[in-house]
């Protein structure tokens, strides 16, 4: 019974911690302890039920329906890509794509998918900052980029780091990357907030 409850705790904590970030360190320590403890506990003996002679098979039919081999025909063909339907318009870059292009210019394309997630989260956090929005509308680009935005970016990055340390560690390890992301975000966010 205890082993079953322990296994249930491990299973459900592992499931829930993938969905919601848990801030209870004591519960996490208990989870780690239980994960190791369950391997040391003796396995409960399960009595196997003997069904020999207790079940009677009434209907069973085994019949051969096909005899032969399935072969593919040897034909040479050319695969043609699907054609796009509708009128083709000019490609308009999303603000996030523009930011990524600017950062890739500075880092020569070394921008990972994890960095894109990080960038999206930072951009969303900064776009929702009402104080930053009002300052963008009342100041010129140079003052915004050099004076106002760095403080807001630092606050957003630190807040994000406290929420998810593993994800944001790479941002704080490389100062050049940090400055490149901040500069690219500043230009795009300033433009978007002025709309």
Short mmCIF file of C-alpha atoms in Angstrom, two decimals:
data_model
loop_
_atom_site.label_atom_id
_atom_site.label_comp_id
_atom_site.label_asym_id
_atom_site.label_seq_id
_atom_site.Cartn_x
_atom_site.Cartn_y
_atom_site.Cartn_z
CA UNK A 1 0.00 0.00 0.00
CA UNK A 2 2.81 2.46 0.92
CA UNK A 3 4.73 1.67 -2.27
CA UNK A 4 1.58 2.31 -4.32
CA UNK A 5 1.04 5.72 -2.66
CA UNK A 6 4.70 6.61 -3.17
CA UNK A 7 4.51 5.67 -6.84
CA UNK A 8 1.35 7.77 -7.18
CA UNK A 9 3.07 10.80 -5.57
CA UNK A 10 6.05 10.50 -7.93
CA UNK A 11 3.85 10.10 -10.99
CA UNK A 12 1.51 13.01 -10.22
CA UNK A 13 4.21 15.41 -9.03
CA UNK A 14 6.23 14.69 -12.18
CA UNK A 15 3.15 15.32 -14.33
CA UNK A 16 2.03 18.51 -12.57
CA UNK A 17 5.54 19.99 -12.43
CA UNK A 18 5.69 19.77 -16.24
CA UNK A 19 2.53 21.85 -16.54
CA UNK A 20 2.93 24.34 -13.67
CA UNK A 21 6.12 25.66 -12.13
CA UNK A 22 6.26 24.57 -8.50
CA UNK A 23 7.89 26.97 -6.06
CA UNK A 24 7.75 24.62 -3.04
CA UNK A 25 11.35 23.49 -2.48
CA UNK A 26 10.40 21.13 0.36
CA UNK A 27 7.92 19.31 -1.86
CA UNK A 28 10.54 19.02 -4.61
CA UNK A 29 13.08 17.61 -2.12
CA UNK A 30 10.46 15.08 -1.02
CA UNK A 31 9.84 14.16 -4.66
CA UNK A 32 13.56 13.55 -5.27
CA UNK A 33 13.85 11.55 -2.05
CA UNK A 34 10.80 9.42 -2.93
CA UNK A 35 12.16 8.82 -6.45
CA UNK A 36 15.24 7.17 -4.95
CA UNK A 37 13.38 5.52 -2.07
CA UNK A 38 10.93 3.64 -4.28
CA UNK A 39 13.81 1.72 -5.88
CA UNK A 40 14.99 0.55 -2.45
CA UNK A 41 11.61 -0.68 -1.18
CA UNK A 42 10.81 -4.37 -1.58
CA UNK A 43 8.37 -5.19 -4.34
CA UNK A 44 4.92 -6.24 -3.16
CA UNK A 45 4.09 -9.81 -4.06
CA UNK A 46 1.15 -10.11 -6.38
CA UNK A 47 -0.78 -13.34 -6.28
CA UNK A 48 -1.30 -14.62 -9.79
CA UNK A 49 -4.83 -15.76 -10.48
CA UNK A 50 -5.05 -19.23 -11.92
CA UNK A 51 -7.52 -19.23 -14.78
CA UNK A 52 -6.64 -22.72 -16.00
CA UNK A 53 -9.84 -24.64 -16.60
CA UNK A 54 -12.05 -21.75 -15.44
CA UNK A 55 -12.53 -20.12 -18.83
CA UNK A 56 -14.12 -21.81 -21.76
CA UNK A 57 -13.45 -20.61 -25.30
CA UNK A 58 -16.65 -20.76 -27.29
CA UNK A 59 -15.84 -18.98 -30.55
CA UNK A 60 -12.52 -19.04 -32.36
CA UNK A 61 -11.95 -18.88 -36.07
CA UNK A 62 -8.58 -18.91 -37.81
CA UNK A 63 -8.85 -18.70 -41.56
CA UNK A 64 -6.33 -17.99 -44.31
CA UNK A 65 -7.57 -15.13 -46.47
CA UNK A 66 -4.57 -14.37 -48.70
CA UNK A 67 -1.55 -16.25 -50.00
CA UNK A 68 1.20 -14.32 -51.81
CA UNK A 69 3.55 -11.39 -51.56
CA UNK A 70 2.89 -7.70 -51.68
CA UNK A 71 5.33 -6.04 -54.08
CA UNK A 72 5.76 -2.42 -55.12
CA UNK A 73 5.97 -1.75 -58.83
CA UNK A 74 9.35 -0.47 -59.96
CA UNK A 75 8.60 2.86 -61.58
CA UNK A 76 10.73 5.94 -61.80
CA UNK A 77 8.90 9.11 -60.95
CA UNK A 78 9.56 12.72 -60.19
CA UNK A 79 8.17 14.32 -57.09
CA UNK A 80 6.89 17.80 -57.73
CA UNK A 81 6.41 20.20 -54.83
CA UNK A 82 2.93 21.49 -54.12
CA UNK A 83 2.03 24.76 -55.78
CA UNK A 84 0.76 27.64 -53.71
CA UNK A 85 -2.74 28.78 -54.42
CA UNK A 86 -3.88 32.37 -54.63
CA UNK A 87 -2.06 35.57 -55.33
CA UNK A 88 1.42 35.98 -53.96
CA UNK A 89 1.90 39.18 -51.99
CA UNK A 90 5.18 40.68 -50.88
CA UNK A 91 6.70 39.17 -47.77
CA UNK A 92 6.18 41.35 -44.75
CA UNK A 93 8.48 40.57 -41.86
CA UNK A 94 7.04 40.11 -38.42
CA UNK A 95 8.68 42.22 -35.70
CA UNK A 96 10.10 39.07 -34.10
CA UNK A 97 11.69 37.97 -37.40
CA UNK A 98 13.22 41.41 -37.75
CA UNK A 99 14.71 41.20 -34.25
CA UNK A 100 16.10 37.72 -34.93
CA UNK A 101 17.67 38.89 -38.22
CA UNK A 102 19.41 41.78 -36.46
CA UNK A 103 20.76 39.50 -33.76
CA UNK A 104 21.86 36.88 -36.30
CA UNK A 105 23.83 39.58 -38.15
CA UNK A 106 25.82 40.22 -34.99
CA UNK A 107 26.15 36.56 -33.99
CA UNK A 108 26.49 35.12 -37.51
CA UNK A 109 23.41 32.89 -37.24
CA UNK A 110 24.14 31.32 -33.84
CA UNK A 111 20.66 32.01 -32.52
CA UNK A 112 19.00 28.82 -31.22
CA UNK A 113 15.32 27.88 -30.86
CA UNK A 114 15.65 28.30 -27.10
CA UNK A 115 16.84 31.86 -27.70
CA UNK A 116 13.77 32.51 -29.87
CA UNK A 117 11.49 31.42 -27.02
CA UNK A 118 13.44 33.65 -24.64
CA UNK A 119 13.17 36.57 -27.05
CA UNK A 120 9.42 36.10 -27.53
CA UNK A 121 8.81 36.04 -23.77
CA UNK A 122 10.91 39.17 -23.20
CA UNK A 123 9.21 41.00 -26.07
CA UNK A 124 5.73 40.15 -24.75
CA UNK A 125 6.66 41.25 -21.23
CA UNK A 126 8.05 44.57 -22.49
CA UNK A 127 5.09 45.22 -24.83
CA UNK A 128 2.71 44.89 -21.86
CA UNK A 129 4.61 47.52 -19.84
CA UNK A 130 2.28 50.56 -19.86
CA UNK A 131 4.93 52.89 -18.41
CA UNK A 132 7.37 51.95 -21.17
CA UNK A 133 4.66 52.45 -23.78
CA UNK A 134 3.88 55.97 -22.59
CA UNK A 135 7.59 56.84 -22.54
CA UNK A 136 8.02 55.53 -26.09
CA UNK A 137 5.22 57.79 -27.28
CA UNK A 138 6.69 60.87 -25.60
CA UNK A 139 10.41 60.52 -26.40
CA UNK A 140 12.62 60.33 -29.48
CA UNK A 141 14.24 57.03 -30.61
CA UNK A 142 17.76 57.80 -29.40
CA UNK A 143 16.71 58.75 -25.86
CA UNK A 144 14.37 55.75 -25.69
CA UNK A 145 17.01 53.29 -26.93
CA UNK A 146 19.91 54.59 -24.86
CA UNK A 147 18.31 55.80 -21.63
CA UNK A 148 14.80 54.50 -21.02
CA UNK A 149 14.79 51.03 -22.60
CA UNK A 150 17.94 49.54 -20.94
CA UNK A 151 16.42 49.91 -17.43
CA UNK A 152 13.11 48.36 -18.52
CA UNK A 153 14.98 45.56 -20.34
CA UNK A 154 17.14 44.84 -17.27
CA UNK A 155 14.04 44.64 -15.05
CA UNK A 156 12.19 42.35 -17.49
CA UNK A 157 15.24 40.10 -17.95
CA UNK A 158 15.82 39.78 -14.20
CA UNK A 159 12.13 39.08 -13.55
CA UNK A 160 12.15 36.41 -16.27
CA UNK A 161 15.36 34.95 -14.86
CA UNK A 162 13.79 34.53 -11.41
CA UNK A 163 10.81 32.78 -13.01
CA UNK A 164 12.89 30.38 -15.12
CA UNK A 165 16.59 30.32 -14.28
CA UNK A 166 17.57 27.51 -16.66
CA UNK A 167 16.19 29.27 -19.73
CA UNK A 168 17.64 32.71 -19.06
CA UNK A 169 21.12 31.68 -17.87
CA UNK A 170 22.56 31.91 -21.41
CA UNK A 171 21.33 35.50 -21.69
CA UNK A 172 23.35 36.65 -18.67
CA UNK A 173 26.48 34.61 -19.48
CA UNK A 174 27.33 36.50 -22.68
CA UNK A 175 27.32 40.31 -22.35
CA UNK A 176 27.57 40.82 -26.14
CA UNK A 177 24.49 38.66 -26.70
CA UNK A 178 22.66 40.53 -23.93
CA UNK A 179 23.46 43.91 -25.54
CA UNK A 180 22.58 42.68 -29.04
CA UNK A 181 19.17 41.41 -27.91
CA UNK A 182 18.52 44.60 -25.95
CA UNK A 183 19.45 46.81 -28.93
CA UNK A 184 17.35 44.86 -31.44
CA UNK A 185 14.36 44.74 -29.11
CA UNK A 186 14.62 48.47 -28.34
CA UNK A 187 14.27 49.51 -31.99
CA UNK A 188 11.35 47.22 -32.78
CA UNK A 189 9.45 47.84 -29.53
CA UNK A 190 9.86 51.60 -29.93
CA UNK A 191 8.36 51.42 -33.42
CA UNK A 192 5.48 49.17 -32.32
CA UNK A 193 4.62 51.29 -29.29
CA UNK A 194 4.54 54.46 -31.38
CA UNK A 195 1.83 53.03 -33.68
#
